[in-house]
Short mmCIF file of C-alpha atoms in Angstrom, two decimals:
data_model
loop_
_atom_site.label_atom_id
_atom_site.label_comp_id
_atom_site.label_asym_id
_atom_site.label_seq_id
_atom_site.Cartn_x
_atom_site.Cartn_y
_atom_site.Cartn_z
CA MET Z 1 0.00 0.00 0.00
CA ASN Z 2 2.80 2.41 0.90
CA PRO Z 3 5.45 3.57 -1.60
CA SER Z 4 8.59 1.43 -1.42
CA GLY Z 5 10.83 4.07 0.17
CA LEU Z 6 8.32 4.50 2.97
CA GLU Z 7 7.95 0.74 3.45
CA ALA Z 8 11.74 0.41 3.64
CA LEU Z 9 11.84 3.15 6.28
CA ILE Z 10 9.11 1.48 8.36
CA GLU Z 11 10.93 -1.85 8.14
CA ALA Z 12 14.27 -0.23 9.05
CA LEU Z 13 12.80 1.52 12.10
CA ARG Z 14 11.89 -1.89 13.51
CA CYS Z 15 15.56 -2.53 14.28
CA LEU Z 16 15.14 -0.10 17.19
CA PRO Z 17 14.59 -1.93 20.50
CA GLY Z 18 10.94 -2.13 21.58
CA ILE Z 19 9.55 -0.79 18.29
CA GLY Z 20 6.83 -2.93 16.66
CA PRO Z 21 5.13 -2.48 13.27
CA LYS Z 22 2.51 0.08 14.46
CA SER Z 23 5.07 2.25 16.25
CA ALA Z 24 7.43 2.07 13.29
CA GLN Z 25 4.65 3.24 10.97
CA ARG Z 26 3.77 6.15 13.24
CA MET Z 27 7.42 7.13 13.51
CA ALA Z 28 7.90 7.02 9.73
CA TYR Z 29 4.81 9.17 9.12
CA HIS Z 30 5.95 11.60 11.80
CA LEU Z 31 9.42 11.93 10.29
CA LEU Z 32 8.17 12.45 6.74
CA GLN Z 33 5.16 14.60 7.58
CA ARG Z 34 6.09 16.64 10.63
CA ASP Z 35 9.84 16.69 11.09
CA ARG Z 36 11.90 16.35 7.93
CA GLY Z 37 14.63 18.49 9.49
CA GLY Z 38 14.85 16.15 12.45
CA ALA Z 39 14.77 13.15 10.14
CA ARG Z 40 17.71 14.44 8.14
CA LYS Z 41 19.66 15.08 11.35
CA LEU Z 42 18.82 11.57 12.55
CA GLY Z 43 19.91 9.91 9.32
CA ASP Z 44 23.16 11.88 9.30
CA ALA Z 45 23.78 11.27 13.02
CA ILE Z 46 23.37 7.50 12.63
CA LEU Z 47 25.76 7.29 9.68
CA HIS Z 48 28.27 9.62 11.35
CA ALA Z 49 28.19 7.71 14.64
CA LEU Z 50 28.71 4.40 12.82
CA GLN Z 51 31.80 5.84 11.24
CA ALA Z 52 33.18 7.73 14.25
CA VAL Z 53 32.23 5.78 17.37
CA ARG Z 54 34.20 2.69 18.36
CA HIS Z 55 35.33 0.94 21.53
CA CYS Z 56 38.05 2.00 23.97
CA GLN Z 57 40.86 -0.54 23.62
CA ARG Z 58 41.22 -0.67 27.39
CA CYS Z 59 37.78 -0.40 28.95
CA ASN Z 60 35.53 -1.22 25.97
CA THR Z 61 33.27 1.83 26.38
CA PHE Z 62 32.28 3.98 23.42
CA THR Z 63 34.92 6.45 22.30
CA GLU Z 64 36.11 8.28 19.20
CA SER Z 65 39.82 7.66 19.85
CA ASP Z 66 41.89 4.58 20.77
CA LEU Z 67 41.52 5.23 24.49
CA CYS Z 68 38.61 6.94 26.21
CA GLU Z 69 39.32 10.07 28.28
CA ARG Z 70 39.13 8.13 31.51
CA CYS Z 71 41.58 5.40 30.50
CA ALA Z 72 43.95 8.01 29.10
CA SER Z 73 43.93 10.05 32.32
CA PRO Z 74 47.03 9.75 34.57
CA ARG Z 75 44.95 10.76 37.59
CA ARG Z 76 42.96 7.53 37.87
CA ASP Z 77 43.97 4.74 40.26
CA SER Z 78 45.02 1.90 37.98
CA SER Z 79 45.03 -0.66 40.80
CA LEU Z 80 41.21 -0.72 40.89
CA LEU Z 81 39.11 -2.13 38.07
CA CYS Z 82 35.34 -1.75 38.23
CA VAL Z 83 33.31 -3.98 35.91
CA VAL Z 84 29.96 -2.54 34.80
CA GLU Z 85 27.38 -3.62 32.25
CA THR Z 86 26.90 -0.39 30.27
CA PRO Z 87 28.33 3.11 29.76
CA VAL Z 88 25.27 4.44 31.61
CA ASP Z 89 26.25 2.38 34.66
CA MET Z 90 29.79 3.76 34.44
CA ASN Z 91 28.42 7.32 34.39
CA MET Z 92 26.31 6.51 37.43
CA MET Z 93 29.41 5.28 39.28
CA GLU Z 94 31.25 8.47 38.34
CA GLN Z 95 28.43 10.61 39.69
CA THR Z 96 28.90 9.09 43.16
CA GLN Z 97 32.31 10.83 43.21
CA SER Z 98 33.40 7.89 45.39
CA TYR Z 99 35.56 6.05 42.89
CA GLN Z 100 38.86 7.04 41.29
CA GLY Z 101 39.81 3.71 39.71
CA LEU Z 102 39.36 2.46 36.16
CA TYR Z 103 36.53 0.56 34.48
CA TYR Z 104 35.71 -2.30 32.21
CA VAL Z 105 32.41 -1.95 30.39
CA LEU Z 106 30.91 -5.32 29.40
CA MET Z 107 28.39 -3.73 27.02
CA GLY Z 108 25.86 -6.28 28.15
CA ARG Z 109 25.44 -9.19 30.55
CA LEU Z 110 25.32 -12.96 30.38
CA SER Z 111 21.89 -13.82 29.02
CA PRO Z 112 21.69 -17.38 27.69
CA LEU Z 113 18.06 -16.93 26.59
CA ASP Z 114 19.18 -14.14 24.24
CA GLY Z 115 22.15 -16.21 23.09
CA ILE Z 116 24.66 -14.05 24.97
CA GLY Z 117 27.24 -16.30 26.63
CA PRO Z 118 30.78 -15.65 27.92
CA ARG Z 119 32.14 -15.76 24.38
CA GLU Z 120 29.62 -13.27 22.96
CA LEU Z 121 30.33 -10.93 25.88
CA GLY Z 122 34.10 -11.33 25.41
CA LEU Z 123 34.74 -12.17 29.07
CA ASP Z 124 38.26 -13.38 28.26
CA ARG Z 125 39.10 -9.74 27.59
CA VAL Z 126 38.08 -8.87 31.17
CA LEU Z 127 40.52 -11.51 32.40
CA ALA Z 128 43.33 -10.15 30.23
CA ARG Z 129 42.56 -6.63 31.44
CA ALA Z 130 42.57 -7.71 35.11
CA LEU Z 131 45.94 -9.46 34.69
CA ASP Z 132 47.80 -6.37 33.43
CA GLY Z 133 50.03 -6.43 36.55
CA LEU Z 134 48.64 -3.14 37.93
CA VAL Z 135 45.13 -4.20 38.95
CA THR Z 136 44.97 -5.44 42.54
CA GLU Z 137 41.20 -5.58 42.96
CA VAL Z 138 38.30 -6.14 40.59
CA ILE Z 139 35.06 -4.56 41.80
CA LEU Z 140 32.00 -6.21 40.25
CA ALA Z 141 29.30 -3.58 39.76
CA THR Z 142 26.97 -5.50 37.47
CA ASN Z 143 23.26 -5.08 38.17
CA TYR Z 144 21.64 -7.01 41.00
CA THR Z 145 19.30 -8.66 38.52
CA ASN Z 146 19.45 -12.39 37.78
CA GLU Z 147 21.59 -11.84 34.70
CA GLY Z 148 23.87 -9.34 36.46
CA GLU Z 149 24.33 -11.75 39.36
CA ALA Z 150 25.09 -14.64 37.00
CA THR Z 151 27.65 -12.46 35.24
CA ALA Z 152 29.28 -11.57 38.58
CA HIS Z 153 29.42 -15.25 39.57
CA TYR Z 154 30.98 -16.23 36.28
CA LEU Z 155 33.59 -13.47 36.46
CA THR Z 156 34.50 -14.42 40.03
CA ALA Z 157 34.95 -18.07 39.07
CA MET Z 158 37.18 -16.92 36.24
CA LEU Z 159 39.25 -14.34 38.16
CA ARG Z 160 39.75 -15.95 41.61
CA PRO Z 161 41.84 -18.94 40.36
CA LYS Z 162 44.23 -16.44 38.76
CA GLY Z 163 44.82 -14.84 42.16
CA VAL Z 164 42.80 -11.70 41.47
CA ARG Z 165 41.01 -10.14 44.44
CA VAL Z 166 37.32 -9.84 43.58
CA SER Z 167 34.71 -7.76 45.41
CA ARG Z 168 31.07 -6.96 44.81
CA ILE Z 169 29.34 -3.63 45.51
CA ALA Z 170 27.09 -3.97 48.56
CA ARG Z 171 23.52 -4.98 48.16
CA GLY Z 172 22.45 -1.45 48.98
CA VAL Z 173 21.26 -1.48 45.40
CA PRO Z 174 17.66 -2.76 45.61
CA VAL Z 175 17.37 -6.44 44.71
CA GLY Z 176 16.00 -6.78 41.17
CA GLY Z 177 16.84 -3.13 40.49
CA GLU Z 178 19.14 -1.58 37.90
CA LEU Z 179 22.01 0.82 38.61
CA GLU Z 180 20.73 3.30 36.08
CA TYR Z 181 17.75 4.19 38.26
CA VAL Z 182 19.42 4.35 41.69
CA ASP Z 183 20.25 7.65 43.43
CA SER Z 184 23.93 8.56 43.88
CA GLY Z 185 23.84 8.30 47.70
CA THR Z 186 22.65 4.71 47.68
CA LEU Z 187 25.21 3.82 45.06
CA ALA Z 188 28.03 5.51 47.02
CA GLN Z 189 27.00 3.51 50.09
CA ALA Z 190 26.99 0.29 48.10
CA LEU Z 191 30.46 1.09 46.80
CA ARG Z 192 31.86 1.80 50.29
CA GLU Z 193 30.36 -1.38 51.69
CA ARG Z 194 31.63 -3.70 49.00
CA LYS Z 195 32.54 -7.15 50.31
CA PRO Z 196 34.42 -10.25 49.11
CA PHE Z 197 32.31 -12.12 46.54
CA SER Z 198 30.59 -15.15 48.12
CA GLU Z 199 29.39 -18.00 45.98
CA GLY Z 200 26.14 -18.40 47.96
CA MET V 1 30.51 11.88 29.29
CA ASN V 2 29.73 10.27 25.92
CA PRO V 3 31.79 10.92 22.78
CA SER V 4 30.28 13.69 20.66
CA GLY V 5 29.09 11.45 17.81
CA LEU V 6 27.18 9.32 20.28
CA GLU V 7 25.71 12.37 22.03
CA ALA V 8 24.57 13.73 18.66
CA LEU V 9 22.92 10.39 17.87
CA ILE V 10 21.10 10.31 21.23
CA GLU V 11 19.91 13.88 20.69
CA ALA V 12 18.79 13.12 17.12
CA LEU V 13 16.82 10.04 18.20
CA ARG V 14 14.69 12.28 20.40
CA CYS V 15 12.95 13.67 17.32
CA LEU V 16 11.07 10.36 17.16
CA PRO V 17 7.60 10.62 18.70
CA GLY V 18 7.35 9.32 22.27
CA ILE V 19 11.10 8.90 22.72
CA GLY V 20 12.60 10.55 25.83
CA PRO V 21 16.27 10.86 26.88
CA LYS V 22 16.53 7.41 28.51
CA SER V 23 14.94 5.60 25.57
CA ALA V 24 17.08 7.54 23.12
CA GLN V 25 20.21 6.51 25.01
CA ARG V 26 19.19 2.85 25.05
CA MET V 27 18.40 2.98 21.33
CA ALA V 28 21.76 4.57 20.52
CA TYR V 29 23.66 1.96 22.54
CA HIS V 30 21.64 -0.80 20.92
CA LEU V 31 22.35 0.49 17.41
CA LEU V 32 26.09 0.92 17.99
CA GLN V 33 26.63 -2.19 20.10
CA ARG V 34 24.21 -4.82 18.84
CA ASP V 35 22.95 -3.88 15.41
CA ARG V 36 25.32 -1.86 13.26
CA GLY V 37 23.89 -3.48 10.15
CA GLY V 38 20.39 -2.42 11.10
CA ALA V 39 21.66 1.03 12.00
CA ARG V 40 23.23 1.49 8.59
CA LYS V 41 20.01 0.36 6.90
CA LEU V 42 18.04 2.79 9.06
CA GLY V 43 20.30 5.74 8.29
CA ASP V 44 20.17 4.98 4.58
CA ALA V 45 16.40 4.38 4.64
CA ILE V 46 15.72 7.73 6.33
CA LEU V 47 17.85 9.68 3.87
CA HIS V 48 16.45 7.77 0.90
CA ALA V 49 12.83 8.26 2.01
CA LEU V 50 13.42 11.99 2.51
CA GLN V 51 14.62 12.20 -1.05
CA ALA V 52 12.08 9.86 -2.67
CA VAL V 53 8.83 10.17 -0.75
CA ARG V 54 6.54 13.14 -1.37
CA HIS V 55 2.82 13.88 -1.44
CA CYS V 56 0.27 12.88 -4.08
CA GLN V 57 -0.79 16.08 -5.81
CA ARG V 58 -4.40 14.95 -5.72
CA CYS V 59 -5.01 13.12 -2.44
CA ASN V 60 -2.00 14.26 -0.39
CA THR V 61 -0.96 10.74 0.67
CA PHE V 62 2.66 9.60 0.52
CA THR V 63 3.86 8.61 -2.95
CA GLU V 64 7.00 8.48 -5.04
CA SER V 65 5.40 9.89 -8.17
CA ASP V 66 3.16 12.91 -8.90
CA LEU V 67 -0.01 10.88 -8.41
CA CYS V 68 -0.42 7.87 -6.12
CA GLU V 69 -1.55 4.57 -7.67
CA ARG V 70 -5.09 5.04 -6.46
CA CYS V 71 -5.54 8.56 -7.85
CA ALA V 72 -3.97 7.47 -11.13
CA SER V 73 -6.30 4.50 -11.49
CA PRO V 74 -9.17 4.87 -14.03
CA ARG V 75 -11.21 2.24 -12.14
CA ARG V 76 -11.99 4.41 -9.10
CA ASP V 77 -15.27 6.33 -8.80
CA SER V 78 -14.26 9.97 -9.02
CA SER V 79 -17.66 11.22 -7.82
CA LEU V 80 -16.93 10.11 -4.24
CA LEU V 81 -14.26 11.76 -2.09
CA CYS V 82 -13.48 10.23 1.29
CA VAL V 83 -11.55 12.45 3.73
CA VAL V 84 -9.34 10.58 6.22
CA GLU V 85 -6.74 11.70 8.71
CA THR V 86 -3.81 9.41 7.80
CA PRO V 87 -2.60 6.93 5.18
CA VAL V 88 -3.22 4.18 7.75
CA ASP V 89 -6.89 5.19 7.89
CA MET V 90 -7.04 5.10 4.09
CA ASN V 91 -5.61 1.58 4.10
CA MET V 92 -8.20 0.56 6.69
CA MET V 93 -10.97 1.90 4.43
CA GLU V 94 -9.53 -0.04 1.48
CA GLN V 95 -9.49 -3.25 3.50
CA THR V 96 -13.26 -3.03 3.97
CA GLN V 97 -13.55 -3.57 0.17
CA SER V 98 -16.71 -1.43 0.44
CA TYR V 99 -15.44 1.73 -1.18
CA GLN V 100 -14.42 2.41 -4.75
CA GLY V 101 -14.17 6.21 -4.64
CA LEU V 102 -11.17 8.45 -4.15
CA TYR V 103 -9.56 9.89 -1.02
CA TYR V 104 -8.15 13.00 0.51
CA VAL V 105 -5.61 12.38 3.26
CA LEU V 106 -5.39 15.27 5.74
CA MET V 107 -2.13 13.99 7.27
CA GLY V 108 -3.41 15.10 10.63
CA ARG V 109 -6.43 16.67 12.29
CA LEU V 110 -7.38 20.03 13.73
CA SER V 111 -5.63 20.27 17.08
CA PRO V 112 -5.44 23.84 18.40
CA LEU V 113 -3.47 22.74 21.49
CA ASP V 114 -0.70 21.47 19.21
CA GLY V 115 -0.91 24.60 17.05
CA ILE V 116 -2.56 22.74 14.16
CA GLY V 117 -5.33 24.90 12.73
CA PRO V 118 -7.12 24.92 9.34
CA ARG V 119 -4.17 26.68 7.73
CA GLU V 120 -1.53 24.23 9.04
CA LEU V 121 -3.69 21.33 7.88
CA GLY V 122 -4.21 22.97 4.46
CA LEU V 123 -7.99 22.58 4.56
CA ASP V 124 -8.39 24.99 1.63
CA ARG V 125 -6.86 22.24 -0.51
CA VAL V 126 -9.70 19.90 0.51
CA LEU V 127 -12.18 22.51 -0.69
CA ALA V 128 -10.36 22.93 -3.99
CA ARG V 129 -10.23 19.15 -4.42
CA ALA V 130 -13.97 18.79 -3.65
CA LEU V 131 -14.86 21.48 -6.19
CA ASP V 132 -13.16 19.76 -9.15
CA GLY V 133 -16.54 19.34 -10.88
CA LEU V 134 -16.55 15.53 -10.60
CA VAL V 135 -17.05 15.05 -6.86
CA THR V 136 -20.72 14.81 -5.88
CA GLU V 137 -20.30 13.66 -2.30
CA VAL V 138 -17.64 14.15 0.34
CA ILE V 139 -17.57 11.37 2.94
CA LEU V 140 -15.96 12.47 6.19
CA ALA V 141 -14.09 9.55 7.73
CA THR V 142 -12.04 11.37 10.32
CA ASN V 143 -11.75 9.65 13.70
CA TYR V 144 -14.60 9.84 16.19
CA THR V 145 -12.28 11.54 18.69
CA ASN V 146 -12.77 15.14 19.78
CA GLU V 147 -10.22 16.38 17.27
CA GLY V 148 -11.59 14.22 14.46
CA GLU V 149 -15.12 15.44 15.18
CA ALA V 150 -13.98 19.07 15.24
CA THR V 151 -12.26 18.53 11.92
CA ALA V 152 -15.45 17.03 10.43
CA HIS V 153 -17.50 19.98 11.71
CA TYR V 154 -15.08 22.46 10.27
CA LEU V 155 -14.99 20.73 6.89
CA THR V 156 -18.79 20.57 6.75
CA ALA V 157 -19.11 24.28 7.51
CA MET V 158 -16.62 24.92 4.73
CA LEU V 159 -18.09 22.57 2.09
CA ARG V 160 -21.89 22.91 2.56
CA PRO V 161 -22.08 26.62 1.56
CA LYS V 162 -20.37 25.69 -1.71
CA GLY V 163 -23.17 23.24 -2.47
CA VAL V 164 -21.12 20.09 -1.79
CA ARG V 165 -23.03 17.11 -0.34
CA VAL V 166 -21.32 16.07 2.87
CA SER V 167 -21.80 12.80 4.76
CA ARG V 168 -20.18 11.24 7.81
CA ILE V 169 -19.44 7.54 8.33
CA ALA V 170 -21.89 6.08 10.84
CA ARG V 171 -21.01 6.06 14.47
CA GLY V 172 -20.52 2.31 14.34
CA VAL V 173 -16.94 3.23 15.07
CA PRO V 174 -16.73 3.22 18.89
CA VAL V 175 -16.91 6.75 20.36
CA GLY V 176 -13.43 7.90 21.37
CA GLY V 177 -11.88 5.18 19.21
CA GLU V 178 -9.52 5.47 16.26
CA LEU V 179 -10.11 3.94 12.81
CA GLU V 180 -6.72 2.30 12.83
CA TYR V 181 -7.79 -0.19 15.51
CA VAL V 182 -11.30 -1.07 14.29
CA ASP V 183 -12.08 -4.37 12.51
CA SER V 184 -13.05 -4.23 8.85
CA GLY V 185 -16.62 -5.43 9.42
CA THR V 186 -17.44 -2.58 11.80
CA LEU V 187 -15.84 -0.10 9.46
CA ALA V 188 -17.78 -1.47 6.44
CA GLN V 189 -21.01 -1.08 8.41
CA ALA V 190 -20.12 2.49 9.35
CA LEU V 191 -19.45 3.24 5.71
CA ARG V 192 -22.78 1.77 4.52
CA GLU V 193 -24.72 3.66 7.19
CA ARG V 194 -23.19 7.04 6.53
CA LYS V 195 -25.66 9.91 7.06
CA PRO V 196 -25.94 13.64 6.31
CA PHE V 197 -23.65 15.58 8.65
CA SER V 198 -25.63 17.24 11.47
CA GLU V 199 -24.22 20.18 13.33
CA GLY V 200 -25.46 18.85 16.73
#
């Protein structure tokens, strides 16, 4: 029914997370009818980001150079390595102003149902990063969801045998909650009260 | 905190209807981390659609040529003109297989709160279209929402003094409902039972 360029746009919009056929259609109509300026900016921004944005070679977060600003900074404590799921979680940790160490950003979590295992998540790169000779403690700050917990367990089982000290932020983060939605005070508390990772 | 290309992408995604800062951020991460192929297709599709998709000179729907297929078809009854709000609504009318006339697609509705008045909606073009000498009846098939009703009232007040016969699809469409979500049978009934538009 729709012209082919419009159909292609509707189909392409469905690659966005949580967008079904009805939403995609509404979005396409909105872009073409009400906001062609915004649409052009969006198209350009996507193609530019694809070309410019890549991963920090050290911490795996998004960056436009080889190393992100944080990893390149001489002021960070390179003996501490905090493992988080996403760049948002890293920003949340920074906002607590309670942490001066470095990060590793998993860009996800173990999620077997979605086909994301240790290999897909590149967990061997976390191990290599933790064994750089400078890191003395790995702080696991994955979410306290089932997947985040499973990821923390897996990382501990991988790091401990190599003699790496592993800790977990305190369960001040609400059980079942996600770091992204927690206030800075709670998160700072959870960071201060981190404890050795227990298998139970 | 984010590299500039990523920030620009997050900002650009917010032009999509119903997408706030958190959703935009999640979408951007998803595109860059999990679906670069889809992202490229999306960027290309947006820019291609902007270039290729325009409005039918007769019915105002989206098309890639001067006239849409329907307006260009000699098999349609050019004495009937059905006014709908969106291309989706037009497709819903077509699916009833109860209508062989032509359409005018408003691409919106009167909505003073959103700054959309008769001028923004280009209602004078509906009048010009209805006065082409072939149209004998204008069927108003705007939604039975407040805005759709207001639009129908306005169009009637505009068309009647020019001697155009105006009808309204029957209120078989649930009050407060939108055409897009009604089953074809109900919509066919509403079309059959259309009645002269009454100001009350």
